[in-house]
Coordinates of C-alpha atoms in Angstrom, one line a residue:
Chain A
M1 CA 6.1 -55.6 -19.7
N2 CA 5.5 -54.2 -23.1
L3 CA 8.5 -52.3 -24.5
S4 CA 7.6 -52.7 -28.2
N5 CA 6.7 -49.0 -28.4
S6 CA 9.1 -46.2 -27.9
F7 CA 8.4 -43.9 -25.0
E8 CA 9.4 -40.6 -23.4
F9 CA 9.2 -39.7 -19.8
T10 CA 10.0 -36.3 -18.2
C11 CA 10.0 -35.5 -14.5
P12 CA 12.3 -32.7 -13.6
T13 CA 10.9 -32.5 -10.1
K14 CA 13.0 -33.3 -7.1
T15 CA 11.0 -34.4 -4.1
N16 CA 12.0 -33.8 -0.6
S17 CA 9.5 -35.4 1.8
G18 CA 9.4 -36.2 5.5
N19 CA 9.9 -34.8 9.0
R20 CA 11.4 -31.2 8.9
A21 CA 11.5 -31.2 5.1
L22 CA 10.6 -27.5 5.1
E23 CA 13.9 -26.6 6.7
N24 CA 15.7 -27.9 3.6
I25 CA 14.2 -25.2 1.3
P26 CA 17.1 -22.7 1.8
V27 CA 19.8 -25.2 0.9
E28 CA 17.7 -26.5 -2.0
L29 CA 17.2 -23.0 -3.3
E30 CA 20.9 -22.4 -3.1
S31 CA 21.5 -25.4 -5.2
L32 CA 19.1 -23.9 -7.8
D33 CA 21.1 -20.7 -7.6
A34 CA 18.3 -18.8 -5.9
R35 CA 18.5 -16.8 -2.8
K36 CA 15.6 -14.4 -2.8
P37 CA 12.2 -16.2 -3.3
L38 CA 8.8 -14.8 -3.7
V39 CA 6.3 -16.8 -1.8
I40 CA 2.8 -17.0 -3.2
T41 CA -0.1 -18.2 -1.1
G42 CA -3.6 -17.3 0.0
T43 CA -4.9 -16.9 3.6
D44 CA -8.2 -18.5 2.4
I45 CA -6.2 -21.5 1.1
V46 CA -3.5 -21.9 3.7
D47 CA -4.0 -21.3 7.5
Q48 CA -2.0 -18.4 8.9
Q49 CA -0.5 -20.8 11.4
L50 CA 1.0 -22.9 8.5
I51 CA 2.4 -19.8 6.9
D52 CA 4.2 -19.0 10.2
I53 CA 5.6 -22.6 10.4
F54 CA 6.8 -22.2 6.8
L55 CA 8.5 -18.9 7.6
G56 CA 10.1 -20.4 10.7
A57 CA 11.8 -22.9 8.5
F58 CA 14.0 -20.1 7.0
G59 CA 15.5 -19.3 10.4
N60 CA 19.2 -18.7 10.3
S61 CA 19.3 -18.9 6.5
G62 CA 19.9 -15.1 6.2
M63 CA 17.4 -15.0 3.3
T64 CA 14.9 -12.2 2.6
L65 CA 11.5 -13.4 1.3
G66 CA 8.7 -11.6 -0.4
I67 CA 5.2 -12.8 0.6
F68 CA 2.0 -12.4 -1.3
D69 CA -0.8 -14.1 0.6
S70 CA -3.9 -12.9 -1.3
I71 CA -4.5 -15.5 -3.9
G72 CA -8.3 -16.3 -4.1
K73 CA -10.1 -19.2 -5.6
N74 CA -8.9 -18.3 -9.1
A75 CA -5.7 -16.8 -10.4
D76 CA -6.5 -13.3 -11.7
S77 CA -4.4 -12.1 -14.6
S78 CA -4.3 -8.5 -13.5
M79 CA -3.0 -9.6 -10.1
I80 CA -0.3 -11.7 -11.9
E81 CA 0.7 -8.6 -13.8
Q82 CA 1.2 -6.6 -10.6
L83 CA 3.1 -9.5 -9.1
K84 CA 5.3 -9.6 -12.1
K85 CA 6.2 -5.9 -11.6
A86 CA 6.9 -6.6 -7.9
Y87 CA 9.1 -9.6 -8.8
I88 CA 11.2 -7.7 -11.2
D89 CA 11.4 -4.5 -9.2
E90 CA 12.5 -6.3 -6.0
K91 CA 14.8 -8.6 -7.9
F92 CA 13.4 -11.9 -6.7
D93 CA 15.0 -14.9 -8.3
S94 CA 12.6 -17.8 -7.6
I95 CA 9.0 -18.6 -6.7
I96 CA 7.6 -20.7 -3.9
A97 CA 3.9 -21.8 -4.2
L98 CA 2.6 -22.5 -0.7
G99 CA -0.7 -24.4 -1.0
G100 CA -2.5 -26.1 -3.8
G101 CA -4.8 -25.4 -6.7
P102 CA -5.1 -21.7 -7.6
V103 CA -1.9 -20.9 -5.8
M104 CA 0.2 -23.1 -8.0
D105 CA -1.7 -22.0 -11.1
A106 CA -0.8 -18.4 -10.2
A107 CA 2.8 -19.4 -9.5
K108 CA 3.1 -21.1 -12.9
S109 CA 1.5 -18.1 -14.6
L110 CA 3.9 -15.7 -12.9
N111 CA 6.8 -17.9 -13.8
I112 CA 6.0 -17.5 -17.5
M113 CA 5.7 -13.8 -17.1
V114 CA 9.0 -13.3 -15.3
S115 CA 11.0 -15.8 -17.3
L116 CA 9.7 -14.8 -20.7
P117 CA 9.3 -11.0 -20.6
T118 CA 7.5 -10.9 -23.9
A119 CA 4.7 -13.3 -22.7
D120 CA 1.3 -11.8 -22.3
L121 CA -1.1 -13.9 -20.3
R122 CA -4.2 -12.2 -21.9
N123 CA -3.1 -13.4 -25.3
S124 CA -2.0 -16.9 -24.2
S125 CA -3.8 -19.8 -25.8
A126 CA -4.0 -23.4 -25.0
T127 CA -1.6 -24.1 -27.8
S128 CA 1.1 -21.8 -26.5
L129 CA 4.3 -23.7 -26.1
I130 CA 7.1 -22.7 -23.8
Q131 CA 10.5 -23.8 -25.2
K132 CA 12.8 -22.4 -22.5
P133 CA 13.3 -23.4 -18.9
L134 CA 11.6 -21.0 -16.5
R135 CA 12.8 -19.6 -13.1
P136 CA 13.1 -22.0 -10.2
L137 CA 9.7 -23.0 -8.9
V138 CA 9.2 -24.7 -5.6
Y139 CA 5.9 -26.2 -4.5
V140 CA 4.9 -26.8 -0.9
P141 CA 1.6 -28.7 -0.7
A142 CA -0.9 -28.1 2.0
D143 CA -4.2 -30.0 2.5
T144 CA -5.7 -28.0 -0.5
A145 CA -3.5 -29.8 -3.1
T146 CA -5.4 -31.1 -6.1
G147 CA -2.7 -33.3 -7.5
L148 CA -2.3 -31.3 -10.7
E149 CA 0.3 -28.9 -9.1
T150 CA 3.2 -31.2 -10.1
S151 CA 1.8 -31.8 -13.6
K152 CA 2.8 -30.1 -16.8
F153 CA -0.5 -28.2 -16.9
A154 CA -1.3 -24.7 -15.8
S155 CA -4.8 -23.2 -15.9
I156 CA -4.5 -19.6 -17.0
N157 CA -7.4 -17.3 -17.8
G158 CA -9.7 -20.4 -18.1
A159 CA -7.4 -22.0 -20.7
T160 CA -5.0 -24.8 -20.0
L161 CA -1.4 -24.5 -21.1
S162 CA 0.9 -27.5 -21.3
S163 CA 4.6 -27.6 -21.0
H164 CA 7.0 -29.8 -19.1
Y165 CA 8.7 -26.6 -18.0
F166 CA 5.7 -25.9 -15.8
M167 CA 6.6 -28.9 -13.6
P168 CA 8.1 -27.5 -10.4
N169 CA 11.9 -28.0 -9.8
L170 CA 11.3 -29.0 -6.2
V171 CA 8.4 -30.3 -4.1
I172 CA 8.7 -30.1 -0.4
I173 CA 6.3 -32.4 1.5
D174 CA 6.3 -31.8 5.2
P175 CA 3.8 -33.5 7.6
R176 CA 3.3 -30.2 9.4
M177 CA 1.8 -28.7 6.3
T178 CA -0.3 -31.7 5.0
R179 CA -2.4 -32.2 8.2
V180 CA -6.0 -32.2 7.0
K181 CA -8.2 -29.3 8.0
N182 CA -10.7 -29.2 5.1
G183 CA -11.9 -32.8 4.9
K184 CA -14.3 -32.4 2.0
A185 CA -11.7 -30.8 -0.3
V186 CA -9.1 -33.4 0.6
F187 CA -11.7 -36.2 -0.1
A188 CA -12.6 -34.9 -3.6
N189 CA -9.0 -34.0 -4.5
T190 CA -7.6 -37.3 -3.4
L191 CA -10.3 -39.2 -5.4
A192 CA -9.3 -37.1 -8.5
A193 CA -5.6 -38.0 -8.0
F194 CA -6.5 -41.6 -7.5
C195 CA -8.5 -41.7 -10.8
R196 CA -5.7 -40.0 -12.7
A197 CA -3.1 -42.4 -11.3
L198 CA -5.3 -45.3 -12.2
E199 CA -5.7 -44.0 -15.8
A200 CA -1.9 -43.4 -16.1
Y201 CA -1.3 -47.0 -14.9
T202 CA -3.8 -48.6 -17.2
G203 CA -3.7 -46.3 -20.3
Q204 CA -2.6 -47.4 -23.8
D205 CA 0.5 -45.2 -23.8
K206 CA 1.8 -46.1 -20.3
N207 CA 5.5 -46.9 -19.9
P208 CA 7.6 -48.4 -17.2
L209 CA 8.4 -45.1 -15.6
T210 CA 4.8 -43.8 -15.5
D211 CA 4.1 -47.2 -14.0
S212 CA 6.5 -46.6 -11.1
Y213 CA 4.9 -43.3 -10.2
A214 CA 1.3 -44.4 -10.7
F215 CA 1.8 -47.6 -8.9
A216 CA 3.2 -45.9 -5.8
A217 CA 0.4 -43.3 -5.9
I218 CA -2.4 -45.9 -6.1
Q219 CA -0.8 -48.0 -3.4
F220 CA -0.3 -45.0 -1.0
I221 CA -3.9 -43.9 -1.5
C222 CA -5.3 -47.5 -1.0
E223 CA -3.3 -47.9 2.2
N224 CA -3.8 -44.5 3.7
F225 CA -7.0 -42.9 2.5
L226 CA -9.3 -44.6 4.9
T227 CA -7.0 -44.0 7.8
L228 CA -6.9 -40.3 6.9
L229 CA -10.7 -40.1 6.8
A230 CA -11.0 -41.8 10.2
T231 CA -8.3 -39.6 11.8
P232 CA -7.8 -36.4 9.8
G233 CA -4.9 -35.4 12.1
D234 CA -2.8 -38.5 11.2
S235 CA 0.4 -36.9 9.9
K236 CA 1.7 -40.2 8.5
A237 CA -1.4 -40.7 6.4
G238 CA -1.5 -37.1 5.4
L239 CA 2.1 -37.2 4.2
A240 CA 1.4 -40.4 2.2
I241 CA -1.6 -38.9 0.5
A242 CA 0.3 -35.7 -0.3
N243 CA 3.1 -37.8 -1.8
A244 CA 0.6 -39.8 -3.8
M245 CA -0.9 -36.6 -5.2
A246 CA 2.5 -35.3 -6.2
M247 CA 3.4 -38.6 -7.9
S248 CA 0.0 -38.8 -9.7
G249 CA 0.7 -35.4 -11.3
C250 CA 4.1 -36.6 -12.6
A251 CA 2.6 -39.9 -14.0
F252 CA -0.4 -38.1 -15.5
S253 CA 1.9 -35.6 -17.3
N254 CA 3.6 -38.3 -19.2
V255 CA 0.5 -40.1 -20.7
E256 CA -2.4 -38.9 -22.7
A257 CA -5.2 -37.6 -20.5
G258 CA -7.7 -40.4 -19.9
M259 CA -11.5 -40.4 -20.2
L260 CA -12.0 -39.6 -16.5
H261 CA -9.9 -36.5 -16.5
R262 CA -11.3 -35.3 -19.8
I263 CA -14.9 -35.7 -18.6
A264 CA -14.1 -33.8 -15.4
Q265 CA -12.5 -31.0 -17.4
A266 CA -15.4 -30.8 -19.8
L267 CA -18.2 -30.4 -17.3
P268 CA -20.3 -27.3 -18.1
A269 CA -19.5 -24.4 -15.8
R270 CA -23.0 -24.3 -14.3
I271 CA -22.5 -27.8 -12.8
N272 CA -21.6 -27.4 -9.2
A273 CA -20.1 -30.9 -8.7
Q274 CA -16.5 -31.4 -7.6
S275 CA -14.4 -33.0 -10.3
G276 CA -13.0 -35.7 -8.0
I277 CA -16.5 -36.8 -7.1
V278 CA -17.6 -36.9 -10.8
M279 CA -14.5 -38.9 -11.7
S280 CA -15.1 -41.4 -9.0
V281 CA -18.7 -41.8 -10.1
C282 CA -17.5 -42.5 -13.7
L283 CA -14.5 -44.6 -12.7
P284 CA -16.3 -48.1 -12.6
H285 CA -18.1 -47.3 -15.9
V286 CA -14.9 -46.1 -17.7
F287 CA -12.9 -49.0 -16.5
A288 CA -15.6 -51.6 -17.4
Y289 CA -15.8 -50.0 -20.9
C290 CA -12.0 -49.7 -21.4
G291 CA -11.6 -53.2 -20.1
K292 CA -13.5 -54.6 -23.1
K293 CA -11.3 -52.6 -25.5
S294 CA -7.9 -53.8 -26.6
G295 CA -4.8 -51.9 -25.6
Y296 CA -5.9 -51.0 -22.1
F297 CA -4.3 -52.6 -19.0
I298 CA -7.3 -52.4 -16.6
A299 CA -6.7 -55.8 -15.2
E300 CA -3.1 -54.8 -14.3
A301 CA -4.5 -52.3 -11.8
L302 CA -5.3 -55.2 -9.5
L303 CA -1.7 -55.3 -8.4
P304 CA -1.4 -51.8 -6.8
L305 CA -5.0 -52.0 -5.7
A306 CA -5.0 -55.3 -3.9
G307 CA -1.4 -56.2 -3.4
H308 CA 0.9 -59.0 -4.7
D309 CA -0.7 -61.9 -2.9
E310 CA -4.2 -61.2 -4.2
Y311 CA -3.0 -60.5 -7.7
A312 CA -1.1 -63.8 -7.8
A313 CA -4.1 -65.7 -6.4
V314 CA -6.4 -64.5 -9.2
P315 CA -6.1 -66.3 -12.6
A316 CA -5.2 -63.9 -15.4
K317 CA -8.6 -64.2 -17.1
Q318 CA -10.5 -63.2 -13.9
R319 CA -8.3 -60.2 -13.1
L320 CA -10.4 -57.6 -14.9
E321 CA -13.6 -58.7 -13.1
K322 CA -11.7 -58.7 -9.8
T323 CA -10.2 -55.3 -10.4
L324 CA -13.7 -53.8 -11.0
K325 CA -14.9 -55.5 -7.9
V326 CA -12.0 -54.2 -5.8
I327 CA -12.5 -50.6 -7.1
G328 CA -16.3 -50.9 -6.4
Q329 CA -15.6 -52.0 -2.8
F330 CA -13.0 -49.3 -2.2
L331 CA -15.4 -46.6 -3.5
T332 CA -18.2 -47.9 -1.4
E333 CA -16.1 -48.0 1.7
L334 CA -14.9 -44.4 1.0
S335 CA -18.5 -43.3 0.4
V336 CA -19.5 -44.7 3.8
K337 CA -16.5 -43.4 5.8
G338 CA -15.9 -40.2 3.9
P339 CA -17.2 -36.7 4.7
E340 CA -19.7 -37.0 1.9
R341 CA -21.4 -39.8 0.0
I342 CA -20.2 -40.7 -3.5
P343 CA -23.4 -40.6 -5.6
A344 CA -24.4 -43.8 -7.3
S345 CA -24.9 -42.1 -10.7
L346 CA -24.1 -38.8 -12.4
T347 CA -27.8 -37.9 -12.3
E348 CA -27.6 -38.1 -8.5
A349 CA -24.5 -35.8 -8.7
G350 CA -26.5 -33.2 -10.6
I351 CA -25.5 -34.2 -14.1
E352 CA -28.6 -35.1 -16.2
S353 CA -28.3 -37.2 -19.4
S354 CA -29.5 -34.1 -21.2
M355 CA -26.2 -32.5 -20.5
I356 CA -24.2 -35.2 -22.2
D357 CA -24.2 -33.3 -25.5
D358 CA -22.8 -30.2 -23.7
I359 CA -20.0 -32.3 -22.2
L360 CA -19.2 -33.9 -25.6
S361 CA -18.9 -30.5 -27.3
N362 CA -16.6 -29.3 -24.5
L363 CA -14.4 -32.3 -24.9
K364 CA -13.0 -31.0 -28.2
L365 CA -12.3 -34.5 -29.5
D366 CA -9.9 -34.8 -32.4
Q367 CA -8.7 -37.7 -34.5
D368 CA -5.6 -38.2 -32.3
T369 CA -7.6 -39.1 -29.2
Q370 CA -7.8 -42.7 -28.2
M371 CA -11.6 -42.5 -27.6
N372 CA -14.2 -41.0 -29.9
A373 CA -17.5 -39.3 -29.1
D374 CA -19.4 -42.6 -29.2
D375 CA -17.1 -44.1 -26.5
F376 CA -17.6 -41.1 -24.3
R377 CA -21.4 -41.1 -24.9
A378 CA -21.7 -44.8 -24.0
V379 CA -19.8 -44.3 -20.7
L380 CA -21.6 -41.1 -19.8
E381 CA -25.0 -42.6 -20.5
S382 CA -24.3 -45.6 -18.2
A383 CA -22.8 -43.3 -15.5
C384 CA -25.9 -41.1 -15.7
E385 CA -28.2 -44.0 -15.2
G386 CA -25.9 -45.8 -12.7
R387 CA -26.3 -49.0 -14.7
P388 CA -23.5 -51.3 -15.9
V389 CA -21.9 -50.2 -19.1
A390 CA -23.2 -51.9 -22.3
Chain B
M1 CA 8.6 -3.0 -1.7
S2 CA 5.1 -2.7 -3.2
N3 CA 2.1 -3.0 -0.9
L4 CA 1.2 -6.2 -2.7
V5 CA 4.2 -8.1 -1.5
R6 CA 5.3 -8.1 2.1
K7 CA 9.0 -8.4 2.9
V8 CA 10.1 -10.8 5.6
N9 CA 13.7 -11.4 6.8
A10 CA 14.4 -14.9 7.9
G11 CA 14.7 -14.9 11.7
E12 CA 17.5 -16.2 13.9
K13 CA 17.4 -19.2 16.1
V14 CA 19.8 -17.9 18.7
L15 CA 19.4 -20.5 21.4
K16 CA 19.7 -23.5 19.0
R17 CA 22.7 -21.9 17.4
L18 CA 24.3 -21.4 20.8
Y19 CA 23.6 -25.0 21.8
L20 CA 25.2 -26.2 18.6
F21 CA 28.2 -23.9 19.0
V22 CA 28.9 -25.3 22.5
F23 CA 28.2 -28.9 21.4
L24 CA 30.6 -28.7 18.4
W25 CA 33.2 -26.8 20.4
F26 CA 33.2 -29.5 23.2
T27 CA 33.1 -32.4 20.7
G28 CA 36.0 -30.8 18.7
R29 CA 38.2 -30.6 21.7
A30 CA 37.1 -34.1 22.7
V31 CA 38.2 -35.5 19.3
Q32 CA 41.6 -33.8 19.8
A33 CA 41.8 -35.5 23.3
A34 CA 40.6 -38.9 22.0
A35 CA 43.3 -38.9 19.4
K36 CA 45.8 -39.0 22.2
V37 CA 43.9 -41.4 24.5
D38 CA 42.2 -44.1 22.4
D39 CA 44.2 -46.5 20.2
Q40 CA 41.4 -47.0 17.7
V41 CA 41.0 -43.2 17.1
K42 CA 44.8 -43.0 16.8
K43 CA 44.7 -45.7 14.2
E44 CA 42.0 -44.0 12.2
F45 CA 43.9 -40.7 12.2
D46 CA 47.2 -42.4 11.3
A47 CA 45.6 -43.3 7.9
I48 CA 44.8 -39.6 7.3
P49 CA 47.6 -37.6 5.6
N50 CA 49.4 -34.8 7.3
G51 CA 47.8 -31.4 6.7
F52 CA 44.3 -32.9 6.2
T53 CA 41.6 -30.7 7.5
F54 CA 37.9 -31.5 7.9
A55 CA 34.8 -29.8 9.2
L56 CA 31.5 -30.9 10.6
G57 CA 28.8 -28.2 10.8
V58 CA 25.6 -26.6 9.9
M59 CA 24.7 -24.9 6.6
P60 CA 24.6 -22.1 5.7
K61 CA 26.1 -20.0 8.5
G62 CA 27.6 -22.6 10.8
P63 CA 28.7 -23.2 13.5
W64 CA 31.4 -25.6 12.4
M65 CA 33.8 -27.9 14.1
V66 CA 37.1 -27.7 12.2
I67 CA 39.8 -30.3 12.9
G68 CA 43.1 -30.8 11.2
K69 CA 46.2 -33.0 11.3
V70 CA 49.0 -30.5 11.9
N71 CA 52.6 -31.9 12.1
G72 CA 51.2 -35.4 12.8
K73 CA 49.0 -34.2 15.6
I74 CA 45.2 -33.8 15.6
K75 CA 44.1 -30.3 16.5
Y76 CA 40.8 -28.6 17.0
L77 CA 41.0 -25.5 14.8
G78 CA 37.9 -23.6 15.8
W79 CA 34.3 -23.1 14.8
S80 CA 34.6 -21.1 11.6
I81 CA 35.6 -22.4 8.1
E82 CA 36.4 -18.9 6.8
G83 CA 39.8 -18.9 5.1
I84 CA 40.4 -22.6 5.8
R85 CA 41.1 -25.0 2.9
L86 CA 39.0 -28.0 3.7
N87 CA 39.8 -31.5 2.4
L88 CA 36.5 -32.9 3.8
R89 CA 33.3 -31.2 4.7
L90 CA 30.4 -32.9 6.5
A91 CA 27.6 -30.3 6.2
I92 CA 24.2 -30.7 7.8
N93 CA 21.5 -29.3 5.6
N94 CA 19.9 -27.0 8.2
I95 CA 19.8 -26.0 11.9
E96 CA 16.8 -28.2 12.6
A97 CA 18.4 -31.3 11.2
A98 CA 21.5 -30.5 13.2
M99 CA 19.3 -30.3 16.3
L100 CA 17.8 -33.7 15.6
I101 CA 21.2 -35.2 15.3
F102 CA 23.0 -33.4 18.2
T103 CA 20.1 -33.9 20.6
F104 CA 20.3 -37.6 19.7
Q105 CA 16.8 -37.9 18.3
E106 CA 18.4 -39.2 15.1
G107 CA 21.6 -41.2 14.8
T108 CA 24.3 -40.2 12.3
A109 CA 23.6 -43.2 10.1
L110 CA 19.8 -42.5 10.0
A111 CA 20.4 -38.8 9.4
T112 CA 22.7 -39.7 6.5
A113 CA 20.1 -42.1 5.1
R114 CA 17.5 -39.3 5.3
N115 CA 19.7 -37.0 3.3
R116 CA 20.3 -34.6 6.1
I117 CA 24.1 -34.6 5.8
I118 CA 26.1 -33.7 2.6
V119 CA 29.6 -35.0 2.2
D120 CA 32.1 -32.9 0.3
G121 CA 35.3 -34.9 -0.1
E122 CA 36.5 -38.5 -0.2
V123 CA 34.1 -41.0 1.2
P124 CA 36.7 -43.3 2.9
Y125 CA 38.0 -40.3 4.9
A126 CA 34.4 -39.3 5.7
M127 CA 33.8 -42.9 7.0
S128 CA 36.9 -42.6 9.2
V129 CA 35.7 -39.3 10.7
I130 CA 32.2 -40.8 11.3
R131 CA 33.8 -43.8 13.1
V132 CA 35.9 -41.4 15.2
L133 CA 32.9 -39.3 16.1
D134 CA 31.0 -42.5 17.1
I135 CA 33.9 -43.5 19.4
V136 CA 34.1 -40.0 20.9
E137 CA 30.3 -40.0 21.6
V138 CA 30.6 -43.3 23.4
Y139 CA 33.2 -41.7 25.7
L140 CA 31.3 -38.5 26.2
L141 CA 27.8 -39.7 26.7
V142 CA 26.1 -42.1 29.1
K143 CA 25.1 -45.4 27.6
I144 CA 21.4 -44.7 27.4
I145 CA 22.0 -41.6 25.3
A146 CA 25.1 -42.8 23.3
K147 CA 22.9 -45.8 22.1
L148 CA 20.7 -43.3 20.3
A149 CA 23.6 -41.5 18.7
V150 CA 25.7 -44.4 17.4
K151 CA 24.7 -47.1 15.0
R152 CA 25.9 -50.0 17.3
Y153 CA 26.9 -49.4 20.9
P154 CA 30.3 -51.2 21.5
V155 CA 29.2 -53.5 24.4
W156 CA 32.4 -55.5 23.6
W157 CA 34.7 -52.7 24.9
P158 CA 36.5 -53.6 28.2
R159 CA 35.2 -51.6 31.1
G160 CA 38.7 -50.2 31.7
R161 CA 38.9 -48.7 28.2
K162 CA 35.6 -47.0 28.6
Y163 CA 35.9 -45.6 32.1
V164 CA 39.6 -44.7 32.1
G165 CA 39.3 -43.3 28.6
R166 CA 36.3 -41.2 29.6
I167 CA 38.1 -39.7 32.6
L168 CA 41.1 -38.9 30.5
I169 CA 39.1 -37.5 27.6
Y170 CA 37.0 -35.3 29.8
T171 CA 40.0 -34.0 31.6
R172 CA 41.9 -33.2 28.4
T173 CA 38.8 -31.7 26.8
L174 CA 38.1 -29.4 29.7
L175 CA 41.8 -28.4 30.2
G176 CA 42.4 -28.2 26.4
F177 CA 45.5 -30.3 25.9

């Protein structure tokens, strides 16, 4: 283990996972000095039946909850303004995000607005920094989780804000909520979380603590993803995947964003491909490319991917090759058994090589990033053509 | 409340609360009875100082089983912790966790490992109370159920201890002395 570089790790999130975990929310809220939560969700995102199960968990707590269940596919800033007014007028003291993606983005946005009264979302930029703890934020994942909910990032008005204060205080993972209903979304989102965890585990700035989170996330996905695809109702596999996604967000928040994540974020808006699918198409190409560069730990990924026995059986010099092979086999198996096929190239996914310049300009590369435009171009070209990286 | 946000009051789980109330009331009286009948329970309580009070119950609104050592004797002090100075509190996180434990779907040790029980007070006394509760459960429940509730069922107990003790504890519990 390389400890020659100094490192920093922040994860303020407490995780409460398992059977009947939802029922712990009232007690956990009390420990955060909160007694009147505002619940944010969307009936398009979370089934009404799940909302009822969630509300049932507050039985006998004596609490009064506010419920807003109209979050759409994107968090709208005027709606957040209205929610801010309701939050302040009704003296709510905490926020619970029920469901993933836009729900959590809306919850994070609202949390800035109510915690920092002078904040104006319309004027927020990607460089805004929040230097003060926000109000208690609880996240309850459903099958729509993207894995970024537990991260330090919030997508507001199309911009991405970053602060460790965005990370939720508490994550409640209950198997009743994580049963898979939308197989395609779960497939793409889990692939994205898998790629982010792999990048956190193999990146240049990884540290022993990001390793722990990323290792567990990769292992949980390798062991449970295929089971979940075969039997979407499997609550144990659903719980494991939800845990893996939450952990991947924590690991990802403590390393510099890797090539896969950056490519997915830089896709032109007109492209209708899901980021998880694009990331998994690029994964073998990015890892083959990074494996040739010094400072990356691609070969180390064999341990969480294949297990201790296989890792020990492969000589150190062959581990990179073996890692790429294991990743290729895993993606092929997922492609065959998943609800949709993983394309063999970016072109097949709808991203032509003519779009590479657009992607590169969206990447906003600066001198601090570990990879330059030539590196991204080499990977994108090979991924577009589906040929091994040069 | 604005039209945007709907207000919901958390419901009541009346039947579950009633079950827990009866269970804790009966167990509390059984602990009081066992302190007079069983030598091991007596020994555990001998190590506890006079005036010591402990409660086992459900957060946030109860019910609780409050037991104290008053003038050297173990007494069941009721279901409410209002106005009582507790030396030890074994609080179950929520009513559903309490149902899992008190319907014997989860043993005390497993529930503790799963973070369903919070201990406020000194751990050695908490261990004594857990041991006492295990013994009382063996007396009160038939073997097939008691095996689910306790960590290790005491197959080494002489039959006389179990059956005579059971009769005495049930009699004292029902009659309240």
